[in-house]
Every structure is written in C-alpha cells, then in structure tokens.
CSV table of C-alpha atoms in Angstrom, one decimal:
chain,number,residue,atom,x,y,z
A,1,MET,CA,32.8,47.3,-67.0
A,2,GLU,CA,36.2,47.9,-65.4
A,3,THR,CA,37.7,44.4,-65.9
A,4,THR,CA,40.4,42.6,-67.7
A,5,SER,CA,39.5,42.2,-71.3
A,6,ARG,CA,38.7,38.8,-72.6
A,7,VAL,CA,41.9,38.7,-74.6
A,8,GLY,CA,44.1,39.9,-71.7
A,9,ALA,CA,42.3,37.6,-69.3
A,10,GLN,CA,43.6,34.5,-71.0
A,11,ALA,CA,40.7,32.2,-70.2
A,12,PRO,CA,41.4,28.6,-69.3
A,13,ALA,CA,42.0,26.1,-72.1
A,14,THR,CA,38.7,24.9,-73.5
A,15,GLU,CA,39.6,21.3,-73.9
A,16,GLY,CA,40.5,18.8,-71.2
A,17,GLY,CA,43.4,17.3,-73.2
A,18,PRO,CA,47.2,17.7,-73.4
A,19,GLN,CA,47.2,21.5,-73.5
A,20,LEU,CA,45.5,21.8,-70.1
A,21,ALA,CA,47.5,18.9,-68.6
A,22,SER,CA,50.8,20.4,-69.7
A,23,ALA,CA,49.9,23.7,-68.0
A,24,ARG,CA,49.4,22.0,-64.6
A,25,ARG,CA,52.0,21.0,-62.1
A,26,THR,CA,54.3,24.0,-62.9
A,27,VAL,CA,54.8,26.2,-59.8
A,28,ASP,CA,57.2,28.7,-61.5
A,29,GLY,CA,54.5,31.1,-62.7
A,30,TYR,CA,52.7,31.1,-59.4
A,31,LEU,CA,55.9,32.1,-57.6
A,32,LEU,CA,56.2,35.1,-59.8
A,33,ALA,CA,52.9,36.6,-58.8
A,34,PRO,CA,53.1,39.8,-56.9
A,35,PHE,CA,49.8,39.0,-55.1
A,36,PRO,CA,48.8,36.2,-52.7
A,37,TRP,CA,47.1,33.1,-53.9
A,38,TYR,CA,43.8,31.8,-52.5
A,39,GLY,CA,42.5,28.3,-52.0
A,40,LEU,CA,40.0,26.5,-49.9
A,41,ASP,CA,40.7,26.9,-46.2
A,42,GLU,CA,42.0,24.1,-43.9
A,43,ALA,CA,38.5,22.7,-43.4
A,44,PHE,CA,39.0,21.1,-46.8
A,45,THR,CA,41.2,18.0,-46.4
A,46,GLY,CA,41.1,16.5,-49.9
A,47,PRO,CA,43.6,16.7,-52.8
A,48,ARG,CA,44.8,20.1,-54.0
A,49,TRP,CA,46.5,20.7,-57.3
A,50,LEU,CA,47.9,23.5,-59.5
A,51,MET,CA,46.2,24.4,-62.8
A,52,GLN,CA,47.6,27.4,-64.7
A,53,VAL,CA,48.4,31.1,-64.5
A,54,GLY,CA,47.5,33.9,-66.9
A,55,MET,CA,50.0,36.5,-67.9
A,56,SER,CA,49.8,39.9,-69.5
A,57,ALA,CA,51.6,40.6,-72.8
A,58,ASP,CA,54.6,41.9,-70.8
A,59,GLY,CA,54.9,38.7,-68.8
A,60,ALA,CA,53.3,39.8,-65.5
A,61,VAL,CA,51.2,37.2,-63.7
A,62,GLU,CA,47.6,38.5,-63.5
A,63,HIS,CA,45.6,35.5,-62.4
A,64,GLY,CA,45.7,31.8,-61.8
A,65,SER,CA,43.7,28.8,-60.6
A,66,ILE,CA,44.1,26.1,-57.9
A,67,GLY,CA,42.0,22.9,-57.9
A,68,HIS,CA,40.6,21.0,-55.0
A,69,GLY,CA,39.0,17.6,-54.9
A,70,GLU,CA,38.9,15.2,-57.9
A,71,GLU,CA,40.7,16.5,-61.0
A,72,PRO,CA,37.8,16.8,-63.5
A,73,SER,CA,37.7,15.6,-67.0
A,74,VAL,CA,35.5,17.2,-69.6
A,75,ARG,CA,31.9,16.5,-68.5
A,76,SER,CA,30.2,13.6,-70.1
A,77,GLU,CA,27.2,11.4,-69.3
A,78,SER,CA,29.5,9.0,-67.6
A,79,THR,CA,31.2,11.5,-65.3
A,80,GLU,CA,28.7,14.3,-64.6
A,81,ASP,CA,27.3,12.8,-61.4
A,82,LYS,CA,30.6,11.4,-60.0
A,83,GLU,CA,33.1,14.3,-60.0
A,84,ARG,CA,33.5,16.5,-57.0
A,85,PHE,CA,35.7,19.5,-57.4
A,86,ALA,CA,36.1,23.2,-56.7
A,87,VAL,CA,38.5,25.5,-58.4
A,88,VAL,CA,39.6,28.8,-56.9
A,89,VAL,CA,40.7,31.7,-59.2
A,90,SER,CA,42.8,34.5,-57.8
A,91,VAL,CA,42.9,37.8,-59.8
A,92,ALA,CA,45.2,40.7,-59.0
A,93,ALA,CA,43.2,43.8,-58.2
A,94,SER,CA,44.7,46.3,-60.7
A,95,PRO,CA,43.7,49.8,-61.8
A,96,SER,CA,43.7,50.8,-65.5
A,97,ARG,CA,47.3,51.3,-66.4
A,98,ARG,CA,49.8,51.6,-69.2
A,99,SER,CA,51.5,48.4,-70.4
A,100,ALA,CA,55.1,48.0,-69.5
A,101,ASP,CA,56.3,49.0,-73.0
A,102,GLY,CA,54.1,52.0,-73.0
A,103,THR,CA,52.3,51.1,-76.2
A,104,GLY,CA,48.9,50.3,-74.8
A,105,LEU,CA,46.4,50.5,-71.9
A,106,LEU,CA,45.6,47.6,-69.7
A,107,GLU,CA,42.1,47.6,-68.4
A,108,ALA,CA,41.3,47.5,-64.7
A,109,THR,CA,40.4,44.3,-63.0
A,110,SER,CA,37.3,43.9,-60.8
A,111,VAL,CA,35.1,41.2,-59.3
A,112,SER,CA,33.6,40.8,-62.7
A,113,SER,CA,37.0,39.7,-64.0
A,114,ALA,CA,37.0,36.9,-61.4
A,115,ALA,CA,33.4,36.0,-62.2
A,116,TRP,CA,34.1,35.7,-66.0
A,117,LEU,CA,37.2,33.6,-65.5
A,118,ALA,CA,35.4,31.3,-63.2
A,119,GLY,CA,32.4,31.0,-65.6
A,120,VAL,CA,34.7,30.1,-68.5
A,121,GLY,CA,36.7,27.8,-66.3
A,122,LEU,CA,33.5,25.8,-65.5
A,123,LEU,CA,32.8,25.6,-69.2
A,124,SER,CA,36.2,24.1,-69.9
A,125,PHE,CA,35.1,21.0,-68.1
A,126,THR,CA,31.6,20.9,-69.6
A,127,TRP,CA,30.3,18.9,-72.5
A,128,PRO,CA,26.5,18.7,-72.8
A,129,GLY,CA,25.3,15.2,-73.4
A,130,GLN,CA,24.3,14.1,-76.9
A,131,MET,CA,26.4,17.0,-78.5
A,132,ASP,CA,28.4,16.1,-81.5
A,133,HIS,CA,32.1,17.0,-81.2
A,134,THR,CA,32.0,19.2,-84.2
A,135,LEU,CA,29.3,21.4,-82.6
A,136,ARG,CA,31.2,22.0,-79.4
A,137,ASP,CA,33.3,24.9,-80.6
A,138,ASP,CA,30.1,26.8,-81.5
A,139,TRP,CA,28.5,25.9,-78.2
A,140,LEU,CA,31.6,27.1,-76.3
A,141,ASP,CA,31.7,30.4,-78.2
A,142,GLN,CA,28.0,31.0,-77.3
A,143,GLN,CA,28.4,30.0,-73.7
A,144,THR,CA,31.6,32.0,-73.3
A,145,GLU,CA,29.8,35.1,-74.5
A,146,THR,CA,27.0,34.3,-72.1
A,147,ALA,CA,29.5,34.0,-69.2
A,148,TRP,CA,30.9,37.5,-70.2
A,149,VAL,CA,27.4,39.1,-70.2
A,150,LEU,CA,26.6,37.5,-66.8
A,151,ALA,CA,29.9,38.7,-65.3
A,152,ASP,CA,29.1,42.2,-66.6
A,153,ASP,CA,25.9,42.3,-64.6
A,154,LEU,CA,26.6,41.0,-61.1
A,155,ASP,CA,23.6,42.9,-59.7
A,156,GLY,CA,21.3,41.1,-62.2
A,157,SER,CA,18.7,38.5,-61.4
A,158,GLU,CA,21.0,35.6,-62.4
A,159,TRP,CA,23.1,36.2,-59.3
A,160,SER,CA,22.3,35.9,-55.6
A,161,SER,CA,24.3,36.9,-52.5
A,162,LEU,CA,26.3,34.5,-50.5
A,163,SER,CA,28.5,35.2,-47.5
A,164,LEU,CA,31.6,32.9,-47.1
A,165,PRO,CA,34.6,33.2,-44.8
A,166,VAL,CA,37.9,34.5,-46.3
A,167,ASP,CA,40.7,34.1,-43.8
A,168,GLY,CA,38.0,33.7,-41.2
A,169,VAL,CA,36.2,37.0,-42.1
A,170,PRO,CA,32.7,36.8,-43.5
A,171,THR,CA,32.9,38.1,-47.0
A,172,PRO,CA,30.1,38.8,-49.5
A,173,PHE,CA,30.1,36.9,-52.8
A,174,HIS,CA,28.0,36.9,-56.0
A,175,TYR,CA,26.8,33.4,-56.6
A,176,ARG,CA,24.9,31.6,-59.4
A,177,GLU,CA,24.1,28.1,-60.3
A,178,SER,CA,23.5,26.4,-63.7
A,179,GLU,CA,23.0,22.9,-65.1
A,180,PHE,CA,26.8,22.7,-65.4
A,181,GLY,CA,27.8,23.6,-61.8
A,182,TRP,CA,28.1,26.8,-59.7
A,183,VAL,CA,30.2,30.0,-60.0
A,184,LEU,CA,30.9,32.7,-57.4
A,185,ALA,CA,33.1,35.8,-57.2
A,186,GLY,CA,34.1,38.4,-54.6
A,187,SER,CA,37.0,40.5,-53.3
A,188,THR,CA,39.4,40.1,-50.4
A,189,GLN,CA,41.1,42.5,-48.0
A,190,GLU,CA,44.4,41.6,-49.6
A,191,GLY,CA,43.8,43.3,-52.9
A,192,VAL,CA,42.8,40.1,-54.7
A,193,HIS,CA,39.5,39.3,-56.5
A,194,VAL,CA,38.5,35.7,-55.9
A,195,GLY,CA,36.4,33.6,-58.2
A,196,ALA,CA,35.5,29.9,-57.8
A,197,TYR,CA,33.6,27.3,-59.7
A,198,GLY,CA,32.8,23.7,-59.0
A,199,ARG,CA,30.5,20.7,-59.4
A,200,GLY,CA,29.5,18.0,-56.9
A,201,MET,CA,30.7,20.1,-53.9
A,202,SER,CA,28.3,22.6,-52.3
A,203,ALA,CA,29.5,26.1,-52.4
A,204,TYR,CA,27.6,27.0,-49.3
A,205,GLY,CA,30.0,25.2,-47.0
A,206,LEU,CA,33.3,26.5,-48.5
A,207,GLY,CA,35.8,28.9,-46.9
A,208,PHE,CA,38.8,30.6,-48.5
A,209,ALA,CA,42.3,31.4,-47.2
A,210,VAL,CA,45.6,32.7,-48.4
A,211,VAL,CA,47.9,29.8,-49.5
A,212,LYS,CA,50.9,29.9,-47.2
A,213,ASP,CA,53.2,27.9,-49.5
A,214,ILE,CA,52.1,27.4,-53.1
A,215,ALA,CA,55.0,25.1,-53.7
A,216,VAL,CA,53.4,22.3,-51.8
A,217,TYR,CA,50.6,22.2,-54.4
A,218,ALA,CA,53.0,21.2,-57.2
C-alpha cells in the first residue's frame, strides 16, 4: 500500500492522560503545515478544539487532528453512551520521496493513511468494558494491527461508500462502523487526504471544509 508507514505516521497517543492533554491547545505545529487543514463545515455549531500534529523525522508536518463536540475521555461504561464527538484528520498528499537528509525514503501517503490514522485515533478513546488495565496494551496492539489491515483494504467488505460534501462538493468516502464508533476516509481537491472518526454523532450528516483560520481553534 502506498501510505505513510506506521512509524512515520505517528499515531495518536493511546492513553487519554497527560501526554494527550499536553499535545492539545498548541497551534504552532498547525501553522507550520504546508497544506490546508480540514474540519467540519459551518453547519456544525458546537465546540472545536485542537488535538495534535504528526511530524516526519526532519520536522515537516505531515498530518494532524481537529476535534468537534465534547472532548472525549477514554471510553468506559460510564461515558460510552454520553459522549458526542467527531475528529477530523488531515493528511498531506505526498508521493514517495527522499528524506530531507537524503538518508532514507519516505513512503507515499494515500487515503489508506487517513483511514489508518482515523482508526487508531478512535482506539485511543476506547476501553472495552470489564477489561483489566494490564490487558489494555495487548488489546490496543491487536486492534491497531486490525486497523492497519482494514485501512490496507478499502475495497473490502468491511467498508461501504458514503458521499459527503467537502467545501460544498459531493465527495466519495470509505466508511465503516464498529462497536467503538465510526471511521471514514477520502481525498479532497486540495491535495489533502481526510480521515474522520467519532462516536455519538452520525457521520451521515457531516460536511467538511477548509479551516480558514486555525488559530481560532487554540
């Protein structure tokens, strides 16, 4: 698959604790991106908040996430039916290329890159009921691998097609649901792959648009 490698993609933090919280609210990395950021369009009137950006080894911003709705905690039996949120992941569309220092080859990004980042992002806020804390790392490893396999097979039976507006233009997306929430991924006309994940908010009524001023999210 022509996509950012799992190491290079820098998946979201897998715990909902201080590491993730400290990564939020910092707009500096977003301002360094050479590509436009996407969020939900103006039809969404709820809270919006920054999450984190992912950078390559040479410091270039490759992707990042913006949250909408209620900031989620790690899913538990007490929160699973109450939280309503959607996170939009923007991934720069890039061909296979040499790293800035010339020592390696950076893999191309694709819709699958956005699908995998969205899938892992959903997992970062998921904790199955009745699971012991000591077992979660093994569960996350297994589910992360599953998310990778699913992202590598967007034409497979686990995915369906969904058309949603991007800057007002109907755009095809790959979409799937699980017991933990939903994930979707597609590409825009601006050279950005868009992924999204959420829980408690229906994906069918969403629309996406370029963020005009990312600083207002901080």
